[in-house]
C-alpha positions as a Markdown table, in Angstrom:
| # | Residue | x | y | z |
|---|---|---|---|---|
| 1 | Unk | 0.2 | 0.0 | -0.1 |
| 2 | Unk | 1.4 | 3.6 | -0.8 |
| 3 | Unk | -0.1 | 5.2 | 2.2 |
| 4 | Unk | 1.5 | 2.4 | 4.6 |
| 5 | Unk | 5.0 | 3.4 | 5.8 |
| 6 | Unk | 5.1 | 2.6 | 9.3 |
| 7 | Unk | 3.8 | -0.7 | 11.0 |
| 8 | Unk | 3.5 | -2.6 | 14.0 |
| 9 | Unk | 3.0 | -6.1 | 14.5 |
| 10 | Unk | 2.2 | -6.6 | 18.1 |
| 11 | Unk | 3.2 | -10.3 | 18.1 |
| 12 | Unk | 6.0 | -11.8 | 16.3 |
| 13 | Unk | 5.7 | -15.4 | 16.3 |
| 14 | Unk | 7.1 | -17.2 | 13.4 |
| 15 | Unk | 7.5 | -13.9 | 11.8 |
| 16 | Unk | 5.7 | -14.7 | 8.5 |
| 17 | Unk | 3.2 | -11.4 | 9.1 |
| 18 | Unk | 6.0 | -9.4 | 10.0 |
| 19 | Unk | 8.2 | -10.2 | 7.0 |
| 20 | Unk | 5.6 | -9.7 | 4.7 |
| 21 | Unk | 4.0 | -6.6 | 6.1 |
| 22 | Unk | 7.9 | -5.1 | 6.2 |
| 23 | Unk | 8.3 | -6.0 | 2.4 |
| 24 | Unk | 5.0 | -4.0 | 1.5 |
| 25 | Unk | 5.6 | -0.9 | 3.2 |
| 26 | Unk | 6.4 | 2.3 | 0.9 |
| 27 | Unk | 8.6 | 5.1 | 1.1 |
| 28 | Unk | 6.8 | 8.4 | 1.9 |
| 29 | Unk | 8.1 | 12.0 | 1.5 |
| 30 | Unk | 8.7 | 12.5 | 5.3 |
| 31 | Unk | 9.2 | 9.1 | 6.6 |
| 32 | Unk | 11.2 | 5.6 | 5.5 |
| 33 | Unk | 9.6 | 2.4 | 5.8 |
| 34 | Unk | 9.9 | 1.0 | 9.4 |
| 35 | Unk | 8.3 | -2.2 | 11.2 |
| 36 | Unk | 8.3 | -2.6 | 15.0 |
| 37 | Unk | 7.3 | -6.1 | 16.3 |
| 38 | Unk | 7.5 | -7.8 | 20.0 |
| 39 | Unk | 8.1 | -11.3 | 21.2 |
| 40 | Unk | 8.7 | -11.8 | 24.9 |
| 41 | Unk | 9.8 | -15.6 | 24.1 |
| 42 | Unk | 13.6 | -15.1 | 23.5 |
| 43 | Unk | 13.9 | -18.8 | 22.4 |
| 44 | Unk | 10.9 | -17.9 | 19.8 |
| 45 | Unk | 12.6 | -14.9 | 18.7 |
| 46 | Unk | 16.0 | -16.4 | 18.1 |
| 47 | Unk | 14.4 | -19.3 | 16.2 |
| 48 | Unk | 12.1 | -16.9 | 13.8 |
| 49 | Unk | 15.2 | -14.6 | 13.2 |
| 50 | Unk | 17.1 | -18.1 | 11.8 |
| 51 | Unk | 13.8 | -19.0 | 9.9 |
| 52 | Unk | 12.9 | -18.6 | 6.2 |
| 53 | Unk | 10.5 | -15.8 | 6.9 |
| 54 | Unk | 13.2 | -13.6 | 7.9 |
| 55 | Unk | 16.0 | -14.4 | 5.3 |
| 56 | Unk | 15.0 | -11.7 | 3.1 |
| 57 | Unk | 15.1 | -8.9 | 5.6 |
| 58 | Unk | 17.6 | -10.1 | 8.1 |
| 59 | Unk | 20.2 | -7.1 | 7.0 |
| 60 | Unk | 17.7 | -4.8 | 7.8 |
| 61 | Unk | 17.0 | -5.9 | 11.3 |
| 62 | Unk | 18.1 | -5.0 | 14.7 |
| 63 | Unk | 17.1 | -6.6 | 17.8 |
| 64 | Unk | 16.4 | -4.4 | 20.9 |
| 65 | Unk | 15.7 | -5.5 | 24.4 |
| 66 | Unk | 12.6 | -3.8 | 25.9 |
| 67 | Unk | 11.8 | -5.9 | 29.1 |
| 68 | Unk | 13.5 | -3.7 | 31.8 |
| 69 | Unk | 13.3 | 0.2 | 32.7 |
| 70 | Unk | 16.8 | 0.5 | 32.0 |
| 71 | Unk | 16.1 | -1.3 | 28.4 |
| 72 | Unk | 13.1 | 1.0 | 27.3 |
| 73 | Unk | 15.1 | 4.1 | 28.3 |
| 74 | Unk | 17.7 | 3.2 | 26.1 |
| 75 | Unk | 15.2 | 2.1 | 23.0 |
| 76 | Unk | 13.7 | 5.7 | 23.8 |
| 77 | Unk | 16.9 | 7.2 | 23.0 |
| 78 | Unk | 17.3 | 5.5 | 20.0 |
| 79 | Unk | 13.9 | 6.5 | 18.6 |
| 80 | Unk | 14.2 | 10.1 | 19.5 |
| 81 | Unk | 17.3 | 10.2 | 17.5 |
| 82 | Unk | 16.8 | 11.4 | 13.6 |
| 83 | Unk | 14.5 | 9.0 | 11.8 |
| 84 | Unk | 16.2 | 6.1 | 10.1 |
| 85 | Unk | 17.5 | 6.6 | 6.7 |
| 86 | Unk | 17.2 | 3.1 | 5.5 |
| 87 | Unk | 14.2 | 1.0 | 5.8 |
| 88 | Unk | 14.5 | -0.9 | 9.2 |
| 89 | Unk | 12.6 | -3.8 | 11.1 |
| 90 | Unk | 12.9 | -3.6 | 15.1 |
| 91 | Unk | 12.5 | -6.9 | 16.8 |
| 92 | Unk | 11.8 | -6.1 | 20.4 |
| 93 | Unk | 12.4 | -8.5 | 22.9 |
| 94 | Unk | 9.9 | -8.3 | 25.5 |
| 95 | Unk | 6.3 | -7.0 | 25.9 |
| 96 | Unk | 4.5 | -4.1 | 24.5 |
| 97 | Unk | 3.0 | -3.7 | 27.9 |
| 98 | Unk | 3.7 | -5.3 | 31.2 |
| 99 | Unk | 1.0 | -6.1 | 33.8 |
| 100 | Unk | 0.9 | -3.2 | 36.2 |
| 101 | Unk | 2.9 | -1.1 | 34.3 |
| 102 | Unk | 2.1 | 2.6 | 33.3 |
| 103 | Unk | 0.8 | 3.0 | 30.0 |
| 104 | Unk | 3.1 | 5.9 | 29.2 |
| 105 | Unk | 6.0 | 3.7 | 30.2 |
| 106 | Unk | 5.5 | 1.0 | 28.0 |
| 107 | Unk | 7.6 | 0.2 | 24.8 |
| 108 | Unk | 4.2 | 0.4 | 22.7 |
| 109 | Unk | 3.5 | 3.9 | 24.0 |
| 110 | Unk | 7.4 | 5.0 | 23.4 |
| 111 | Unk | 7.2 | 3.8 | 19.7 |
| 112 | Unk | 3.8 | 5.7 | 19.1 |
| 113 | Unk | 4.6 | 8.8 | 20.7 |
| 114 | Unk | 7.3 | 9.3 | 18.6 |
| 115 | Unk | 6.2 | 7.7 | 15.1 |
| 116 | Unk | 2.5 | 8.0 | 15.1 |
| 117 | Unk | 0.1 | 8.3 | 13.4 |
| 118 | Unk | 0.9 | 4.3 | 12.7 |
| 119 | Unk | 0.0 | 3.4 | 9.3 |
| 120 | Unk | -0.7 | -0.4 | 9.9 |
| 121 | Unk | -1.3 | -2.5 | 12.9 |
| 122 | Unk | -1.3 | -6.2 | 13.0 |
| 123 | Unk | -2.9 | -7.7 | 16.1 |
| 124 | Unk | -2.5 | -11.5 | 16.6 |
| 125 | Unk | -1.8 | -11.9 | 20.5 |
| 126 | Unk | -1.2 | -9.0 | 22.5 |
| 127 | Unk | 1.2 | -10.6 | 25.0 |
| 128 | Unk | -0.2 | -8.6 | 27.8 |
| 129 | Unk | -3.4 | -7.0 | 29.2 |
| 130 | Unk | -5.3 | -6.4 | 26.0 |
| 131 | Unk | -7.9 | -3.8 | 26.9 |
| 132 | Unk | -4.9 | -1.5 | 28.2 |
| 133 | Unk | -2.9 | -2.3 | 24.7 |
| 134 | Unk | -5.9 | -1.3 | 23.0 |
| 135 | Unk | -6.1 | 2.1 | 25.0 |
| 136 | Unk | -2.4 | 2.7 | 23.6 |
| 137 | Unk | -3.3 | 1.9 | 20.0 |
| 138 | Unk | -6.1 | 4.0 | 20.0 |
| 139 | Unk | -5.2 | 7.1 | 21.9 |
| 140 | Unk | -1.7 | 7.2 | 21.1 |
| 141 | Unk | -1.0 | 4.9 | 17.9 |
| 142 | Unk | -4.0 | 6.2 | 15.9 |
| 143 | Unk | -3.4 | 3.4 | 13.1 |
| 144 | Unk | -4.9 | 4.0 | 9.4 |
| 145 | Unk | -5.2 | 0.3 | 9.1 |
| 146 | Unk | -5.7 | -2.6 | 11.2 |
| 147 | Unk | -5.3 | -6.2 | 10.5 |
| 148 | Unk | -6.5 | -8.6 | 13.1 |
| 149 | Unk | -5.6 | -12.1 | 12.9 |
| 150 | Unk | -7.1 | -15.3 | 14.6 |
| 151 | Unk | -10.2 | -13.7 | 15.8 |
| 152 | Unk | -11.8 | -17.0 | 16.1 |
| 153 | Unk | -9.4 | -18.4 | 18.6 |
| 154 | Unk | -9.4 | -18.1 | 22.2 |
| 155 | Unk | -7.1 | -15.5 | 24.1 |
| 156 | Unk | -7.0 | -13.8 | 20.5 |
| 157 | Unk | -8.4 | -10.4 | 19.4 |
| 158 | Unk | -12.1 | -11.7 | 18.8 |
| 159 | Unk | -13.5 | -8.8 | 21.2 |
| 160 | Unk | -11.3 | -6.4 | 19.3 |
| 161 | Unk | -13.2 | -7.4 | 16.0 |
| 162 | Unk | -16.5 | -6.9 | 17.9 |
| 163 | Unk | -15.3 | -3.6 | 18.9 |
| 164 | Unk | -14.6 | -2.8 | 15.6 |
| 165 | Unk | -17.8 | -3.7 | 14.3 |
| 166 | Unk | -19.5 | -1.3 | 16.8 |
| 167 | Unk | -17.4 | 1.6 | 15.4 |
| 168 | Unk | -17.9 | 0.7 | 11.9 |
| 169 | Unk | -21.8 | 1.4 | 13.1 |
| 170 | Unk | -20.6 | 4.9 | 14.1 |
| 171 | Unk | -18.9 | 5.7 | 10.8 |
| 172 | Unk | -15.3 | 5.6 | 12.4 |
| 173 | Unk | -14.0 | 2.6 | 10.8 |
| 174 | Unk | -14.8 | 0.2 | 7.9 |
| 175 | Unk | -14.3 | -3.4 | 7.3 |
| 176 | Unk | -12.3 | -3.8 | 4.3 |
| 177 | Unk | -11.9 | -7.4 | 4.0 |
| 178 | Unk | -12.4 | -10.6 | 5.8 |
| 179 | Unk | -11.5 | -14.4 | 5.5 |
| 180 | Unk | -9.8 | -17.3 | 6.9 |
| 181 | Unk | -6.6 | -19.7 | 6.2 |
| 182 | Unk | -6.0 | -23.0 | 7.3 |
| 183 | Unk | -2.8 | -23.8 | 9.4 |
| 184 | Unk | -1.2 | -27.5 | 9.9 |
| 185 | Unk | -2.9 | -29.6 | 12.3 |
| 186 | Unk | -1.5 | -30.1 | 15.7 |
| 187 | Unk | -1.7 | -34.0 | 17.4 |
| 188 | Unk | -1.8 | -32.7 | 20.7 |
| 189 | Unk | -5.6 | -31.7 | 20.1 |
| 190 | Unk | -8.8 | -33.6 | 19.8 |
| 191 | Unk | -10.4 | -34.0 | 16.5 |
| 192 | Unk | -12.8 | -31.3 | 17.3 |
| 193 | Unk | -10.2 | -29.1 | 18.7 |
| 194 | Unk | -8.0 | -29.7 | 15.8 |
| 195 | Unk | -10.8 | -28.5 | 13.6 |
| 196 | Unk | -11.2 | -25.5 | 15.6 |
| 197 | Unk | -7.4 | -24.5 | 15.8 |
| 198 | Unk | -6.5 | -25.1 | 12.3 |
| 199 | Unk | -8.9 | -22.7 | 10.9 |
| 200 | Unk | -7.9 | -19.1 | 11.6 |
| 201 | Unk | -10.2 | -16.1 | 10.7 |
| 202 | Unk | -8.9 | -12.8 | 10.0 |
| 203 | Unk | -10.5 | -8.8 | 9.3 |
| 204 | Unk | -9.0 | -5.9 | 8.0 |
| 205 | Unk | -10.2 | -2.3 | 9.2 |
| 206 | Unk | -9.7 | 1.1 | 7.7 |
| 207 | Unk | -10.2 | 4.2 | 9.7 |
| 208 | Unk | -12.6 | 6.4 | 7.9 |
| 209 | Unk | -13.3 | 9.4 | 10.5 |
| 210 | Unk | -11.2 | 10.9 | 13.3 |
| 211 | Unk | -12.8 | 9.3 | 16.5 |
| 212 | Unk | -13.2 | 11.4 | 19.7 |
| 213 | Unk | -10.4 | 11.5 | 21.9 |
């Protein structure tokens, strides 16, 4: 999309959505393509960075810890510097928001306070207190596009999809597309669970109006 230069993928996971989003970013007059993504599991993060999805973008990738306040202070200083001159992927080792943490102290809020409006948010799992994370997204990130993934799976953003449907009736957001995909089955699940877990639903919304603060 020509209007998408800066994106946040809230959950890195195996990296396929982050890598695909990054390769679809466009250079704009006033900012260079950047993608930010989080994972709190260091072993998963390392495996993902060695995997096939990140093969094409590894030379543009930086891994930054945001687990402690000291980590986040260093990260804020890096963000405060002049905007990057080359396209860049920021892989953040930690959570976008930790339980009991002030919203303004979170790494997610740090990003959005310096890069907003965010052109695209990809939300799969939140890795943290979901309602508080959504507050940051709505007030600080102010995204133009939002992609919700796994909206039919427990502990995933199904409630956000319902929330967007309400916002659509108010004229603030509009559903652009929806669908599903199938993933490999897992033998740990029963037959019924396996069928449920294999089919993953997604939806895409675009902001149409500036919603009230």
